[in-house]
Short mmCIF file of C-alpha atoms in Angstrom, two decimals:
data_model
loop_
_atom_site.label_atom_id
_atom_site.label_comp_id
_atom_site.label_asym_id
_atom_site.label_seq_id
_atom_site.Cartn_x
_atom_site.Cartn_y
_atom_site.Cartn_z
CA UNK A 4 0.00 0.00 0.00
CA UNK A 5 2.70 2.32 0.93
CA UNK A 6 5.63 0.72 -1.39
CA UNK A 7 6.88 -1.12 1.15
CA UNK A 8 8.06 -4.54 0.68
CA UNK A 9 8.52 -6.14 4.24
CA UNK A 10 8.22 -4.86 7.57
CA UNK A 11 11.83 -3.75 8.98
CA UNK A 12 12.91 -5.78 11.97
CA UNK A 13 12.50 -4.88 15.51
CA UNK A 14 16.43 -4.46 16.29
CA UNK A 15 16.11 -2.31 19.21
CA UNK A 16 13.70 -2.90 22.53
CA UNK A 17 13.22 -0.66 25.65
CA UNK A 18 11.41 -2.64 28.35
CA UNK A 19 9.18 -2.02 30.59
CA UNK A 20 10.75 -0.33 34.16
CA UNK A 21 13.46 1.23 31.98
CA UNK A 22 13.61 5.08 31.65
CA UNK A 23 15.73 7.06 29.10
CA UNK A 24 16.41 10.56 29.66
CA UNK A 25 17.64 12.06 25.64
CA UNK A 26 17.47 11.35 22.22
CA UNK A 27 17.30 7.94 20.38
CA UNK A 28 18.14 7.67 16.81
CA UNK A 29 17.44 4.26 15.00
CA UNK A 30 16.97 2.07 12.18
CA UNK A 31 15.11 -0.29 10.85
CA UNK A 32 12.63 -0.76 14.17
CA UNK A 33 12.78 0.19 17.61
CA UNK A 34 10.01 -1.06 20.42
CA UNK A 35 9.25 0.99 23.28
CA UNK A 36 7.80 -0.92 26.67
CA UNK A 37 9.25 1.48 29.23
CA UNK A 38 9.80 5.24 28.77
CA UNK A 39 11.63 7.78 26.92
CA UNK A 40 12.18 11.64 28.14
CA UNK A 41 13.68 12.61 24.74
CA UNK A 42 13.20 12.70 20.90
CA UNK A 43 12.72 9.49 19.19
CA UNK A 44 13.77 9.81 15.66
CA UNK A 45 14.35 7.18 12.86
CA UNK A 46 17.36 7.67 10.27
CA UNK A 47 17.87 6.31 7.01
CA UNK A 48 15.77 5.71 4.20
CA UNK A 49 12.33 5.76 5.58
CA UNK A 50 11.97 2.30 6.05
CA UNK A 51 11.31 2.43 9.83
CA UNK A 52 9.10 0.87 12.03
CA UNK A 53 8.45 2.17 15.65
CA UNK A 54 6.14 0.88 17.93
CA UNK A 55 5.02 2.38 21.58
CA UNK A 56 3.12 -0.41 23.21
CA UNK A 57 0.57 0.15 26.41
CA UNK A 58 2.71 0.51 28.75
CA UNK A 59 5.01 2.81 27.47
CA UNK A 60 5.14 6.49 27.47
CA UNK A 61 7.41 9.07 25.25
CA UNK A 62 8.03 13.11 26.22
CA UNK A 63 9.31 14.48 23.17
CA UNK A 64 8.97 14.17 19.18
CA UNK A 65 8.22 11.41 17.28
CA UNK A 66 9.31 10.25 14.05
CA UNK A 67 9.71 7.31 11.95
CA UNK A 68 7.79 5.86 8.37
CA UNK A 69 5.55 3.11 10.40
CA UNK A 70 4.54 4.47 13.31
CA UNK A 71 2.49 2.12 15.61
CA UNK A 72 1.06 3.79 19.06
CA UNK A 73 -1.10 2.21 22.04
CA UNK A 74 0.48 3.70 25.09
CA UNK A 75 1.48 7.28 25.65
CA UNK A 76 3.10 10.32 23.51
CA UNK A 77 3.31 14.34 24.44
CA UNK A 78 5.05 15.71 21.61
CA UNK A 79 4.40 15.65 17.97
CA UNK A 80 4.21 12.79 16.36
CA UNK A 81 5.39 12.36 12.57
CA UNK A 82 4.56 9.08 10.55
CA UNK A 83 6.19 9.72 7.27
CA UNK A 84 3.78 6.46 5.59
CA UNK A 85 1.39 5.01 8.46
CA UNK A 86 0.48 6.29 11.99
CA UNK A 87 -1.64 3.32 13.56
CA UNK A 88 -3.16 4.32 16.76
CA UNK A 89 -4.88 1.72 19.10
CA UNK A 90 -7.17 1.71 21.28
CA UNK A 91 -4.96 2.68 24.44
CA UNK A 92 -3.31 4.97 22.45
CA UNK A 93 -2.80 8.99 24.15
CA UNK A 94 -1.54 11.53 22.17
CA UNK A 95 -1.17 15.49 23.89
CA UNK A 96 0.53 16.87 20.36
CA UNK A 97 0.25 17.87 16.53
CA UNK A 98 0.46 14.45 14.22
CA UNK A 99 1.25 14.68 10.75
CA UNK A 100 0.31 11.76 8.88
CA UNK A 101 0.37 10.08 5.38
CA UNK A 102 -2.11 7.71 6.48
CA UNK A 103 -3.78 7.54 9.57
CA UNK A 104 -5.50 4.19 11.17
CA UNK A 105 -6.85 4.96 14.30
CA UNK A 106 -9.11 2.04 16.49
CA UNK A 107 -12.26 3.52 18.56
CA UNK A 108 -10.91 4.42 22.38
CA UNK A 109 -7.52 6.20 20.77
CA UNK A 110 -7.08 10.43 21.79
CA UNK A 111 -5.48 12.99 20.09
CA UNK A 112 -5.49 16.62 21.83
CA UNK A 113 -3.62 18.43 19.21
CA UNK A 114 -3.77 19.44 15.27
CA UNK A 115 -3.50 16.96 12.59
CA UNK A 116 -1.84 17.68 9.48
CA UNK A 117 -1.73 15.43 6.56
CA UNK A 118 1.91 15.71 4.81
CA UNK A 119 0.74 15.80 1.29
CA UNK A 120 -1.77 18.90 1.52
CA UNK A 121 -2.48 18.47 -2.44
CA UNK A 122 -3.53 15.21 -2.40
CA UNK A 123 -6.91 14.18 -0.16
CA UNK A 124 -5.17 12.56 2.94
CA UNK A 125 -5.98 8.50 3.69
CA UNK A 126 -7.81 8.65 6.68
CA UNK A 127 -9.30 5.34 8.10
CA UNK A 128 -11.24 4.97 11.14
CA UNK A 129 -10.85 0.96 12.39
CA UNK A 130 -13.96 -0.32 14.19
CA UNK A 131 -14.69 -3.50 16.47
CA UNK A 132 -16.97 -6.08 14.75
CA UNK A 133 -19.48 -6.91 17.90
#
């Protein structure tokens, strides 16, 4: 959908009871369980996969292609192809977006911008099937 032909490993994970205080920089994927007071910011070719699961919280920006939320961000967030947010997910920031996904339950409290203004934005709102 997005030209991407696999998901890019999960090199990197930050467990749960672990705190960071400053910036991370990674490739390929990075998976946070504990929490980061800092910038988390993929580098290379776009081909990045982050994921912030329900227990985790991040104070700072955001960045990376596939960005996949369910636990806690205040900063702007920046998914350069998807921004998934689940159910859990808490957001107190802007989001710019190719494509959003976001499941019934997840908050934003800030703007969202779509990164290609000329083109209608993908927006998809992901329901539960009672």
């Amino acid at each position: 959908m997005f030209g991407w032909k696999k998901t890019p490993p999960i090199r990197t994970l930050i467990g749960e009871g672990t705190t960071i205080a400053g910036e991370i920089r990674f490739q390929d994927g990075l998976r946070i369980d504990g929490e980061v007071q800092g910038n988390v910011l993929a580098q290379g070719d776009g081909r990045s996969l982050l994921v912030i699961s329900e227990k985790a919280r991040v104070t700072g920006k955001v960045r990376a292609g596939h960005v996949i939320i369910n636990g806690s961000v205040v900063g702007p967030v920046t998914a350069e192809d998807l921004l998934e947010l689940q159910p859990k997910a808490r957001i107190l920031g802007d989001v710019h977006y190719e494509a959003l996904e976001m499941h019934q339950g997840a908050t934003i409290d800030g703007e969202l911008h779509p990164l290609k203004v000329d083109d209608k934005p993908t927006l998809k709102l992901a329901i539960k099937n009672a």
